Coordinates of C-alpha atoms in Angstrom, one line a residue:
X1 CA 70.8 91.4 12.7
X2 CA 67.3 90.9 13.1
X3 CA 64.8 88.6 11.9
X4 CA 62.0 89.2 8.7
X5 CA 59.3 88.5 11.3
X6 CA 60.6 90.9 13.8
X7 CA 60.8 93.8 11.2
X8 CA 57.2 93.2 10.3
X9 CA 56.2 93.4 13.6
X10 CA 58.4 96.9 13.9
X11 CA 56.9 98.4 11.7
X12 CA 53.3 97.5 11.5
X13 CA 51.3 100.8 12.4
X14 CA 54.2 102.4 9.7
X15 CA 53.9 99.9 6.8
X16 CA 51.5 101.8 4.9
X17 CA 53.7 104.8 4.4
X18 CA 55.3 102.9 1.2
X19 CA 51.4 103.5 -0.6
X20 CA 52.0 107.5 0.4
X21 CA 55.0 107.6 -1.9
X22 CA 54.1 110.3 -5.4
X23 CA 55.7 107.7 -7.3
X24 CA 53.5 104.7 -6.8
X25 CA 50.7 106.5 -6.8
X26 CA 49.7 106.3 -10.9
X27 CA 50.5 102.2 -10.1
X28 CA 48.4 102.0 -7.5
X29 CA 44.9 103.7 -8.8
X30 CA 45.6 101.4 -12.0
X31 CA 46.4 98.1 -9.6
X32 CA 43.0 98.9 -7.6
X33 CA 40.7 99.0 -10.7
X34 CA 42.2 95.4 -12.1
X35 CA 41.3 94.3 -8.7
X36 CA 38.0 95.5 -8.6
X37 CA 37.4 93.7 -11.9
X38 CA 39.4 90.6 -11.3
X39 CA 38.1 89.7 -7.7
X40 CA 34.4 91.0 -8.0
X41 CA 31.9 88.5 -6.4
X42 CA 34.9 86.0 -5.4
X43 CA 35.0 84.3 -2.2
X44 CA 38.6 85.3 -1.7
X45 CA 41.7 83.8 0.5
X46 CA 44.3 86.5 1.4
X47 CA 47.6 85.5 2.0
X48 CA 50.1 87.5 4.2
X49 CA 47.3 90.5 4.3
X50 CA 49.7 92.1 6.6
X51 CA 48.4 96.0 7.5
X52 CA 45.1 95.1 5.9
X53 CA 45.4 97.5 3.0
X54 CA 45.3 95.2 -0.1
X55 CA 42.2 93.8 2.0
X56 CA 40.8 96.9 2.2
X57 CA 40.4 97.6 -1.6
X58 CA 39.3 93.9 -2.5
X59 CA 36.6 94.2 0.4
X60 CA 34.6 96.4 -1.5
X61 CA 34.1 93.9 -4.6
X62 CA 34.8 90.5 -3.3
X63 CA 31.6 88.1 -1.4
X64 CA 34.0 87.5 1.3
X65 CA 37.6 87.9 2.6
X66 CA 39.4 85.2 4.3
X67 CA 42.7 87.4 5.5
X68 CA 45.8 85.5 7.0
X69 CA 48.6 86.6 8.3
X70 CA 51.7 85.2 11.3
X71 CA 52.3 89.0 12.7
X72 CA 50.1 89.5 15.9
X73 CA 51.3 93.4 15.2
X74 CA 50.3 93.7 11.5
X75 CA 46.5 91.6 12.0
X76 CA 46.1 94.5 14.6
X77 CA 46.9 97.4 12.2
X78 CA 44.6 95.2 9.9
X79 CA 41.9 95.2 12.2
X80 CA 41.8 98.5 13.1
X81 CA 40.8 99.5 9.4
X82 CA 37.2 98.7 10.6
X83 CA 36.1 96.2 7.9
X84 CA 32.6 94.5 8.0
X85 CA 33.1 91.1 10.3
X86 CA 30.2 89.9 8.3
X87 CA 32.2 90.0 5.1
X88 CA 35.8 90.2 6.3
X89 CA 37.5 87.9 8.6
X90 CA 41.5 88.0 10.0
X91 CA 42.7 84.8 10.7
X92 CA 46.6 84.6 12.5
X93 CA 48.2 81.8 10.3
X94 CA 50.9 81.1 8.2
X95 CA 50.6 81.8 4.8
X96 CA 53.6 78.8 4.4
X97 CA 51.3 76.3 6.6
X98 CA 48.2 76.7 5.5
X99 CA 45.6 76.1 7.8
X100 CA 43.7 72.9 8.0
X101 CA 40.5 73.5 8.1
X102 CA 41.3 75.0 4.2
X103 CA 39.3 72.5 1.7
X104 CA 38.9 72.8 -1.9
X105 CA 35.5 74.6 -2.4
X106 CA 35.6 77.1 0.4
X107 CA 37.6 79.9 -1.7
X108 CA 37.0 80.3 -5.2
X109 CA 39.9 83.3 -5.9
X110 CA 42.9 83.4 -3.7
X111 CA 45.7 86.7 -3.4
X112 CA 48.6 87.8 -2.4
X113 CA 50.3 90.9 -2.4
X114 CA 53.9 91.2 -1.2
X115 CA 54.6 87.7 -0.8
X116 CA 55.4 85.6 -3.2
X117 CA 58.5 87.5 -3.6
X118 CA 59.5 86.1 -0.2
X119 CA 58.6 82.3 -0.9
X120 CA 62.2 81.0 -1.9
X121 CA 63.0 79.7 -5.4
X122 CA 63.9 76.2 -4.5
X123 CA 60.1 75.5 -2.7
X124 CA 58.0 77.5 -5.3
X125 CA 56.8 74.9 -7.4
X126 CA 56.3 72.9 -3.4
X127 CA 53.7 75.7 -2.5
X128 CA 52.0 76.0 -6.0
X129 CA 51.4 72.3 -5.3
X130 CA 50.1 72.8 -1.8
X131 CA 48.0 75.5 -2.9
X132 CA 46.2 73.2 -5.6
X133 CA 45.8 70.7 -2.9
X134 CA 44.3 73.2 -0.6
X135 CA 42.1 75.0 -2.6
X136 CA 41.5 73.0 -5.7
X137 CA 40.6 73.1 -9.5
X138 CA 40.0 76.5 -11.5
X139 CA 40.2 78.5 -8.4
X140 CA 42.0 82.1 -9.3
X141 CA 45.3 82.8 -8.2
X142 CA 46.3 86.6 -8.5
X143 CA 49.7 87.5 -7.0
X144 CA 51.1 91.0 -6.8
X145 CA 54.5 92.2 -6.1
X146 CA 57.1 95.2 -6.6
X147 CA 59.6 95.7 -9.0
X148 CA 63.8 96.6 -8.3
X149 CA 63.5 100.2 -9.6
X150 CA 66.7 101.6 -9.5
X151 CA 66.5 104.8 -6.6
X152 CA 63.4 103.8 -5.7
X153 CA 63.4 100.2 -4.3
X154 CA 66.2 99.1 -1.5
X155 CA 69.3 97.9 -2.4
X156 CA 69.8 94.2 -2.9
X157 CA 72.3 93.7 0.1
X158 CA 73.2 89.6 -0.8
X159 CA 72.0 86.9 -3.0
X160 CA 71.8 83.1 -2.2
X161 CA 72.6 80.6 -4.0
X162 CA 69.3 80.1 -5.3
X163 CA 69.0 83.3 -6.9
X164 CA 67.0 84.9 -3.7
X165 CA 67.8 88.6 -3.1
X166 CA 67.5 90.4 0.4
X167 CA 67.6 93.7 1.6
X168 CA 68.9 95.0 4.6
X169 CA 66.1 97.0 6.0
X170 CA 66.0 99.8 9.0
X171 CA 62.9 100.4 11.1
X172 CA 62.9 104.2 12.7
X173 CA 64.8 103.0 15.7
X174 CA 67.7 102.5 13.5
X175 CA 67.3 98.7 13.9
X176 CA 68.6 96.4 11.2
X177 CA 66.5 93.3 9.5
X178 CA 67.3 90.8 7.2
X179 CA 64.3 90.7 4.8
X180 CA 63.8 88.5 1.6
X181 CA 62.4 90.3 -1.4
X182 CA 63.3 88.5 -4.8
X183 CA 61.9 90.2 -8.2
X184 CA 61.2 87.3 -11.1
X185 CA 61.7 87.7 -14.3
X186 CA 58.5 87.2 -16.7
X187 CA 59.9 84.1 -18.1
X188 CA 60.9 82.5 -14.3
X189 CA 57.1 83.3 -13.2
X190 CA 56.1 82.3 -16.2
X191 CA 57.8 78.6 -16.4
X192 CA 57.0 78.4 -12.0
X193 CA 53.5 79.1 -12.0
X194 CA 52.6 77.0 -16.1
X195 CA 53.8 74.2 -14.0
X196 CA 50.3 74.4 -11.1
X197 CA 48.2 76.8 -13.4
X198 CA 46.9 77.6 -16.5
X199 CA 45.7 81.1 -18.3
X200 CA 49.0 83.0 -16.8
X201 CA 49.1 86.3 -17.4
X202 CA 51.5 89.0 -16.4
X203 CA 51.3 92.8 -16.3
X204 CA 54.1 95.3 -15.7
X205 CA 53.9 98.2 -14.4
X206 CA 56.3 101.2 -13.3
X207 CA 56.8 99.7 -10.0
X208 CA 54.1 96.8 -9.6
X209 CA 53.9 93.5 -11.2
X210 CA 50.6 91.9 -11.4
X211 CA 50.3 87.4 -12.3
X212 CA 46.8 86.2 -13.0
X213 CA 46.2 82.2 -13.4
X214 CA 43.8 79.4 -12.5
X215 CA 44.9 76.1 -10.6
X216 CA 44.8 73.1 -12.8

């Protein structure tokens, strides 16, 4: 079995077939207007950018986009999307390590889509706290991540015994990954992120679940 990071970098110039799918598509027009609202004029770190797609629609609102990500393969697919250097910059780094040269003031939004739903239970309230640290007071957090939808989503192949789901995922070679992808409740986010943030809102869509909050 093969490891998350390897999968990523499998399946890099493929990731963005998911977005193609008919049934996301509704979530995804709605996902791109909140934001265009929520992340206009923010100087805005990306976490885990991966294929550059999220950072592709926040580009066009946001002052600036620091994007981060540890797949060589994915920054590549990211970079070949074109983006103004002047306004966007791809950075290889962990999301889990954050850089550091990060210091509160430089960002004053940060986002992630697709990956907090890999950062395991038992550290969550560990990387809230680093995040504060990193960035600082009132800066926006907005995370974004997908729903279990019956038919739809992958099976859950095992849970740990922290409560963190994985699937076990194919690339088109027929290779097998071990990937984590865990899906919170409202109340679990809820009680995780109160504990670091304020303001918390959450938003459910068909397939999508969007978290809004400020760093105390």
């Amino acid at each position: 079995m093969k490891t998350q990071q390897e999968y990523y970098a499998a399946v890099a110039a493929t990731y963005d077939l998911q977005y193609e799918r008919p049934e996301v598509e509704d979530d995804l027009e709605e996902l791109h207007e909140a934001l265009a609202e929520l992340l206009n004029g923010h100087k805005v770190l990306e976490l885990a950018c991966g294929s550059g797609y999220w950072t592709e629609i926040i580009a066009d609102v946001a002052e600036s986009v620091h994007a981060i990500d540890n797949s060589p393969q994915m920054l590549a697919a990211a970079r070949e999307r074109g983006l103004d250097e002047d306004f966007v910059q791809f950075t290889e780094a962990d999301a889990f390590n954050l850089p550091a040269d990060i210091a509160p003031g430089q960002y004053t939004a940060c986002f992630a889509a697709g990956f907090w739903s890999q950062v395991p239970r038992s550290g969550q309230d560990k990387y809230l706290a680093q995040l504060r640290a990193k960035l600082g007071k009132d800066v926006l957090l907005v995370l974004l991540d997908a729903n279990h939808v019956d038919g739809f989503s992958p099976p859950i192949a095992r849970t740990d015994l922290d409560g963190n789901t994985f699937h076990i995922l194919t690339d088109t070679k027929g290779e097998r990954y071990d990937v984590a992808q865990s899906y919170p409740s409202d109340s679990w986010l809820r009680k995780r992120l109160s504990g670091a943030a304020k303001e918390v809102r959450i938003e459910r869509l068909a397939h999508y679940w969007l978290a809004t909050c400020r760093l105390k």
